[in-house]
């Protein structure tokens, strides 16, 4: 029997190669280091510079392992989802990661001190086999809320829920009768639209690997979604350990920027603060694919609304595809700016002049908005974002929903609707009430990660449990 001291705890983190998956685990690395846990983080060669820059000043060991360079449609050297030319390449990109398994295993078994546990992305189902090979507990990170994983599981378990229903017909969610969902608010596999494809098979393998893993690490806090956290842990599993939100943890520096000098957009926000002009932050994530026609409606809505705005475009999208040659930026230069670089979103949201967020409702963005006490104008585009939007607008009521022309989740949005909702959020009574509500939730988030808070206790319990397990091993 071997014995290990608390300082010998060693975790392996392996995030999926997408900014929205990587950045939260960078934050988790800092939190675990603060708890005297040694951290080794795996990534790929092309992502290595971004990872090391993000974790500079920490004792994190960063190890790059080879990524396949023969994926159909994906140029050699493209090793991150945000650099894919189209999201149609997501599945071949994600499913190809299994080729990294032998490199991963070869290094894991040589690490000193020996690995106590690993936290790997849910998309890396193959890491369960690696973990079992070396008797290492594997915890799964999906970057999703307890609400989303629970509602998705309940719907998937009720296979006949949408029988005879159209894509946009609302049905009551079993176990949560106050909630209604449509097929369009769920992924194709969970809603029963896709059951036989290679993608569906990959999803099923991923879910099965999750169920056989030690637990889930969830970037959330109990007080935010108690019903769904309890339901998941009572009915499904493995146990979800809510230890966030990571962005509220004060062990992190307030705004971890990759830049040594203040950026032009932060200087612009400072000037708006001097003028007392509230700003709407607009961003749809690094993976959003928005049509030219839809971009034109967004531009028109922002211009007509006359609100101040900071709009971050997806980096790498060609100017010619966006229709920005019409003088839009010149016309709105007194009110708004368009940024085409990677930004520290947390830093922007924390700026005191930012009073609203037009968002795709990715879970990271949702949490960062909550932590910064900024209400959301929800415009979900893909993945579990429709469920996050439902949570924001219907469950905790800190946001408004952008309505599409046909009432569907992924339909077209006209400028008149967007202008109306932007004004409601930024200037209306509803927006003012939501700012009060989100401030209350933001305060609760900070308390959750502070000493003695629910997330602080949950992380302590997890570390102690894994420590005890490693001593017995």
XYZ file of C-alpha atoms in Angstrom:
473
model
C 0.000 0.000 0.000
C 1.362 3.387 -0.994
C 0.755 6.612 0.893
C 0.621 10.108 -0.492
C 0.693 13.467 1.203
C -1.796 16.198 0.277
C 0.924 18.059 -1.640
C 1.456 15.027 -3.904
C -1.962 15.385 -5.488
C -1.515 15.652 -9.220
C -4.245 16.320 -11.793
C -4.119 16.007 -15.561
C -6.318 18.470 -17.459
C -7.076 17.852 -21.127
C -9.473 20.374 -22.717
C -10.932 20.014 -26.193
C -9.286 22.291 -28.744
C -11.762 25.163 -28.766
C -11.452 28.448 -26.874
C -14.736 27.904 -25.046
C -13.499 24.557 -23.725
C -9.916 25.570 -23.015
C -10.284 28.855 -21.138
C -12.458 27.473 -18.287
C -9.931 24.707 -17.677
C -7.164 27.293 -17.583
C -9.160 28.946 -14.804
C -9.650 25.583 -13.081
C -5.896 24.978 -13.278
C -5.245 28.189 -11.335
C -7.874 27.275 -8.739
C -6.400 23.794 -8.227
C -2.860 25.175 -7.988
C -4.127 27.448 -5.227
C -5.271 24.270 -3.423
C -1.740 22.788 -3.645
C -2.639 20.382 -6.448
C 0.049 19.883 -9.091
C -1.370 20.461 -12.579
C -0.320 19.050 -15.941
C -2.274 20.230 -18.967
C -2.235 18.488 -22.346
C -2.775 20.261 -25.637
C -1.571 20.153 -29.258
C 1.480 21.869 -30.808
C -0.468 24.627 -32.583
C -2.373 25.469 -29.392
C 0.725 25.379 -27.196
C 1.602 29.116 -27.489
C -1.943 30.188 -26.552
C -2.004 27.776 -23.596
C 1.376 28.803 -22.212
C 0.548 32.508 -22.587
C -2.774 31.992 -20.803
C -1.112 30.121 -17.933
C 1.983 32.306 -17.655
C 3.015 32.974 -14.092
C 1.681 29.621 -12.874
C 3.408 26.331 -12.093
C 1.303 24.457 -14.662
C 3.196 21.912 -16.751
C 1.994 22.142 -20.375
C 2.622 19.162 -22.639
C 1.880 19.191 -26.386
C 1.123 15.899 -28.109
C 0.790 15.292 -31.874
C -2.526 16.018 -33.560
C -3.508 14.210 -36.797
C -2.730 16.160 -39.960
C -4.702 14.024 -42.422
C -8.303 14.924 -41.505
C -10.413 15.278 -44.687
C -11.196 18.945 -45.317
C -9.000 20.210 -42.483
C -5.669 21.763 -43.535
C -2.549 20.558 -41.755
C -1.813 22.783 -38.769
C -5.450 23.596 -37.998
C -5.824 22.281 -34.471
C -8.617 24.403 -33.019
C -12.338 24.513 -33.797
C -12.367 28.298 -34.141
C -9.935 27.951 -37.077
C -12.117 25.510 -39.032
C -13.424 26.956 -42.289
C -16.890 25.542 -41.545
C -18.606 23.882 -38.606
C -19.498 21.036 -40.980
C -15.934 19.893 -40.267
C -16.548 19.644 -36.527
C -17.342 15.927 -36.431
C -14.328 14.730 -38.463
C -12.165 17.088 -36.409
C -13.509 15.949 -33.016
C -13.653 12.238 -33.811
C -10.057 12.240 -35.068
C -8.726 13.093 -31.605
C -8.642 9.392 -30.687
C -5.388 9.150 -32.645
C -3.783 11.119 -29.799
C -4.466 8.301 -27.321
C -1.141 6.426 -27.566
C 0.865 9.651 -27.142
C -1.324 10.659 -24.199
C -0.924 7.296 -22.458
C 2.812 7.105 -23.011
C 3.329 10.399 -21.165
C 0.675 9.950 -18.444
C 2.298 6.791 -17.091
C 5.671 8.556 -16.754
C 4.492 11.694 -14.923
C 5.950 12.397 -11.482
C 4.317 12.571 -9.036
C 1.923 9.890 -10.243
C -1.389 11.233 -11.518
C -4.096 11.293 -8.803
C -7.011 12.080 -11.120
C -7.729 13.548 -14.532
C -10.301 16.015 -15.825
C -10.796 15.502 -19.546
C -13.230 16.963 -22.028
C -16.434 15.043 -22.623
C -15.560 14.880 -26.330
C -12.520 12.775 -25.408
C -14.460 9.607 -24.518
C -11.327 7.556 -25.255
C -9.575 9.033 -22.210
C -11.763 6.804 -19.998
C -9.967 3.775 -21.437
C -6.644 5.486 -20.751
C -7.682 6.348 -17.186
C -8.842 2.800 -16.476
C -5.602 1.379 -17.876
C -3.658 3.208 -15.163
C -6.368 3.087 -12.442
C -6.777 6.866 -12.496
C -10.228 8.367 -11.715
C -11.529 10.295 -14.721
C -13.795 13.302 -14.250
C -15.576 14.749 -17.273
C -15.810 18.398 -18.238
C -18.507 19.403 -20.743
C -18.721 23.131 -20.166
C -22.486 22.792 -19.730
C -24.875 23.641 -16.914
C -26.685 21.116 -14.729
C -29.879 22.502 -16.258
C -28.804 21.641 -19.807
C -27.458 18.162 -19.114
C -30.494 17.273 -16.970
C -33.161 18.526 -19.389
C -31.337 16.839 -22.292
C -31.165 13.546 -20.365
C -34.856 13.673 -19.392
C -35.942 14.320 -22.975
C -33.643 11.619 -24.371
C -35.067 9.139 -21.854
C -38.601 9.840 -23.073
C -38.230 8.620 -26.635
C -41.860 9.254 -27.632
C -42.027 12.817 -26.331
C -42.059 14.414 -29.782
C -44.145 11.804 -31.611
C -46.538 13.557 -33.986
C -45.014 16.957 -33.208
C -43.416 19.435 -35.574
C -39.956 20.930 -35.039
C -41.433 23.943 -33.251
C -44.311 22.366 -31.310
C -43.861 22.779 -27.578
C -44.109 19.775 -25.282
C -44.055 19.587 -21.490
C -40.823 18.234 -20.038
C -41.531 15.225 -17.785
C -40.470 15.857 -14.159
C -40.424 19.627 -14.804
C -44.040 20.419 -15.748
C -43.519 24.194 -15.720
C -41.150 23.870 -18.668
C -41.885 23.343 -22.355
C -39.348 22.568 -25.064
C -39.324 22.056 -28.820
C -37.270 19.679 -30.922
C -35.344 22.656 -32.255
C -34.097 23.506 -28.770
C -32.290 20.179 -28.477
C -29.539 18.448 -30.404
C -30.489 16.015 -33.155
C -29.476 12.913 -31.198
C -31.292 13.726 -27.937
C -34.452 14.801 -29.776
C -34.548 11.601 -31.825
C -33.943 13.182 -35.235
C -30.603 11.417 -35.658
C -30.252 7.872 -34.370
C -28.150 5.967 -36.922
C -25.416 8.285 -38.197
C -21.728 8.141 -37.326
C -22.240 11.329 -35.335
C -25.020 9.691 -33.294
C -22.768 6.691 -32.628
C -19.990 9.035 -31.476
C -22.434 10.839 -29.186
C -23.638 7.564 -27.677
C -20.060 6.434 -27.040
C -19.358 9.776 -25.384
C -22.428 9.510 -23.126
C -21.589 5.910 -22.193
C -18.021 6.897 -21.294
C -19.380 9.726 -19.155
C -21.678 7.389 -17.255
C -18.746 5.089 -16.500
C -16.490 7.935 -15.342
C -15.891 8.987 -11.749
C -17.808 12.254 -11.940
C -18.552 15.518 -13.703
C -16.748 18.771 -12.993
C -19.376 21.460 -13.542
C -18.673 25.152 -13.942
C -21.699 26.272 -11.949
C -22.838 26.723 -8.355
C -25.578 24.987 -6.425
C -27.649 28.081 -5.650
C -27.980 28.887 -9.363
C -29.750 25.660 -10.353
C -30.513 23.559 -7.230
C -33.439 21.582 -8.675
C -31.473 20.416 -11.676
C -28.280 19.682 -9.763
C -30.217 17.566 -7.263
C -32.190 15.789 -9.970
C -29.080 14.852 -11.945
C -27.300 13.511 -8.887
C -30.343 11.540 -7.689
C -31.536 10.137 -11.015
C -28.568 9.974 -13.358
C -24.907 10.389 -12.600
C -22.036 10.220 -12.314
C -22.062 12.841 -9.605
C -21.895 16.422 -10.782
C -19.500 18.450 -8.647
C -20.527 22.105 -9.007
C -17.343 24.018 -8.189
C -17.807 27.283 -10.081
C -18.321 29.696 -11.505
C -14.597 29.769 -12.189
C -14.814 33.397 -13.327
C -16.016 34.438 -9.849
C -13.110 32.832 -7.988
C -10.939 35.495 -6.396
C -7.859 33.261 -6.547
C -7.760 34.296 -10.205
C -6.486 37.701 -11.159
C -9.387 39.997 -11.889
C -8.752 40.302 -15.603
C -6.175 37.865 -16.937
C -5.267 39.587 -20.194
C -2.844 38.228 -22.752
C -1.832 41.793 -23.554
C 0.687 43.881 -21.656
C -0.878 47.154 -22.801
C -4.477 48.282 -22.604
C -6.282 47.414 -25.833
C -7.897 50.005 -28.099
C -11.387 48.742 -27.254
C -10.775 49.037 -23.510
C -9.566 52.610 -24.062
C -12.769 53.209 -26.058
C -14.860 51.846 -23.162
C -13.003 54.139 -20.753
C -13.979 57.125 -22.908
C -17.613 56.046 -22.885
C -17.410 55.810 -19.106
C -16.176 59.399 -18.934
C -19.228 60.427 -20.974
C -21.584 58.314 -18.870
C -22.754 56.438 -21.968
C -23.932 52.863 -21.343
C -22.561 50.257 -23.771
C -24.098 47.102 -25.244
C -21.561 44.312 -25.760
C -22.283 42.174 -28.854
C -20.574 38.809 -29.393
C -21.669 35.426 -30.693
C -18.660 33.297 -29.839
C -15.703 32.077 -31.865
C -17.676 29.383 -33.702
C -20.738 31.326 -34.854
C -21.674 31.121 -38.511
C -24.055 33.974 -39.355
C -25.340 34.674 -42.864
C -24.616 37.925 -44.670
C -28.336 38.755 -44.725
C -28.530 38.293 -40.957
C -25.423 40.422 -40.408
C -27.077 43.205 -42.396
C -30.112 43.071 -40.068
C -27.850 43.268 -37.005
C -26.046 46.276 -38.445
C -29.313 48.044 -39.233
C -30.761 47.303 -35.763
C -27.699 48.655 -33.979
C -27.602 51.756 -36.141
C -31.330 52.457 -35.745
C -31.290 51.860 -31.986
C -28.643 54.563 -31.485
C -27.250 52.689 -28.476
C -23.512 52.593 -27.849
C -22.120 49.196 -28.740
C -18.920 47.153 -28.918
C -19.335 44.343 -31.453
C -16.760 41.528 -31.543
C -16.765 39.643 -34.838
C -15.548 36.090 -35.278
C -11.835 36.345 -35.978
C -10.663 35.244 -39.388
C -13.920 35.907 -41.285
C -13.219 37.725 -44.550
C -14.386 41.328 -44.741
C -15.944 40.715 -48.150
C -18.347 38.180 -46.669
C -19.642 40.571 -44.021
C -20.871 43.460 -46.114
C -18.912 46.054 -44.133
C -17.971 48.005 -47.239
C -21.163 50.078 -47.059
C -19.866 52.765 -44.724
C -21.517 51.282 -41.608
C -18.539 51.775 -39.329
C -18.056 55.344 -40.458
C -21.726 56.147 -39.837
C -21.750 54.701 -36.326
C -18.237 55.727 -35.282
C -19.559 58.043 -32.547
C -21.695 55.254 -31.098
C -20.032 51.940 -31.777
C -16.957 50.004 -32.792
C -16.401 46.627 -34.436
C -13.500 44.511 -33.152
C -12.031 41.717 -35.268
C -9.435 40.379 -32.834
C -9.505 37.882 -30.008
C -10.617 39.723 -26.882
C -10.687 39.018 -23.174
C -14.468 38.886 -22.910
C -14.425 38.741 -19.152
C -12.454 41.986 -19.075
C -15.001 43.716 -21.320
C -18.018 42.511 -19.350
C -16.425 43.615 -16.093
C -16.077 47.193 -17.395
C -18.585 49.224 -15.421
C -19.989 50.991 -18.494
C -21.142 47.705 -20.127
C -24.821 47.334 -19.209
C -26.072 44.645 -21.596
C -24.842 41.647 -23.570
C -26.293 40.489 -26.912
C -25.127 36.896 -26.718
C -25.380 33.459 -28.323
C -25.700 32.106 -24.758
C -22.751 29.776 -24.692
C -22.402 28.649 -21.087
C -19.080 30.438 -20.576
C -20.562 33.681 -21.867
C -23.622 33.226 -19.680
C -21.517 32.715 -16.556
C -19.219 35.621 -17.364
C -22.252 37.851 -17.809
C -23.670 36.675 -14.478
C -20.365 37.220 -12.679
C -20.121 40.725 -14.162
C -23.784 41.441 -13.266
C -24.703 42.197 -16.889
C -28.169 41.134 -18.206
C -28.413 39.200 -21.459
C -30.249 39.612 -24.747
C -30.369 35.951 -25.727
C -29.894 34.863 -29.328
C -28.927 31.155 -29.311
C -27.386 29.730 -32.469
C -26.318 26.109 -31.910
C -25.429 23.270 -29.504
C -27.112 23.613 -26.085
C -27.384 27.397 -26.435
C -31.217 27.320 -26.823
C -31.442 25.606 -23.439
C -29.083 28.165 -21.900
C -31.274 30.924 -23.357
C -34.341 29.275 -21.829
C -32.586 29.105 -18.465
C -31.578 32.776 -18.632
C -34.958 34.119 -19.716
C -37.446 31.723 -18.107
C -35.746 30.190 -15.080
C -33.574 32.899 -13.508
C -35.086 35.798 -15.487
C -31.984 37.871 -16.139
C -32.480 38.275 -19.858
C -34.749 38.891 -22.829
C -35.134 36.587 -25.813
C -34.696 37.748 -29.405
C -37.698 36.473 -31.390
C -37.313 35.069 -34.897
C -39.668 35.800 -37.792
C -41.270 32.344 -37.744
C -41.024 31.752 -34.007
C -38.485 28.964 -34.425
C -35.272 28.760 -32.445
C -32.909 29.118 -35.391
C -34.982 31.340 -37.657
C -34.228 34.730 -39.154
C -34.334 37.873 -36.987
C -35.477 41.167 -38.518
C -33.871 44.430 -37.517
C -37.111 45.832 -36.109
C -37.339 43.027 -33.534
C -33.696 43.307 -32.578
C -33.840 47.096 -32.262
C -36.898 46.804 -30.015
C -35.242 44.277 -27.692
C -31.962 46.204 -27.589
C -33.804 49.319 -26.425
C -35.815 47.338 -23.848
C -32.648 45.878 -22.383
C -30.548 49.038 -22.430
C -33.112 51.767 -21.761
C -36.361 50.203 -20.553
C -37.809 49.401 -17.149
C -37.432 45.662 -17.828
C -33.704 46.077 -18.395
C -33.346 48.040 -15.170
C -35.140 45.299 -13.202
C -32.952 42.630 -14.790
C -29.797 44.499 -13.796
C -30.966 44.352 -10.174
C -31.776 40.646 -10.470
C -28.480 39.692 -12.089
C -26.578 41.673 -9.433
C -28.194 39.491 -6.745
C -27.165 36.332 -8.591
C -23.669 37.716 -9.164
C -23.278 38.306 -5.423
C -24.429 34.730 -4.772
C -21.850 33.445 -7.266
C -19.035 35.221 -5.432
C -20.224 33.811 -2.087
C -20.338 30.294 -3.570
C -16.609 30.286 -4.378
C -15.500 32.061 -1.213
C -14.228 30.155 1.816
C -17.137 28.103 3.185
C -19.364 28.663 0.144
C -21.135 25.834 -1.667
C -18.603 25.551 -4.511
C -15.663 25.934 -2.138
C -17.050 23.049 -0.041
C -17.791 20.939 -3.110
C -14.219 21.280 -4.374
C -12.866 20.465 -0.916
C -15.002 17.321 -0.753
C -13.874 16.244 -4.206
C -10.187 16.763 -3.409
C -10.474 14.952 -0.069
C -12.346 12.058 -1.663
C -9.788 11.669 -4.427
C -6.922 12.019 -1.970
C -8.348 9.240 0.199
C -8.833 7.073 -2.902
C -5.221 7.585 -3.976
C -3.906 6.627 -0.521
C -5.812 3.357 -0.556
C -4.748 2.550 -4.129
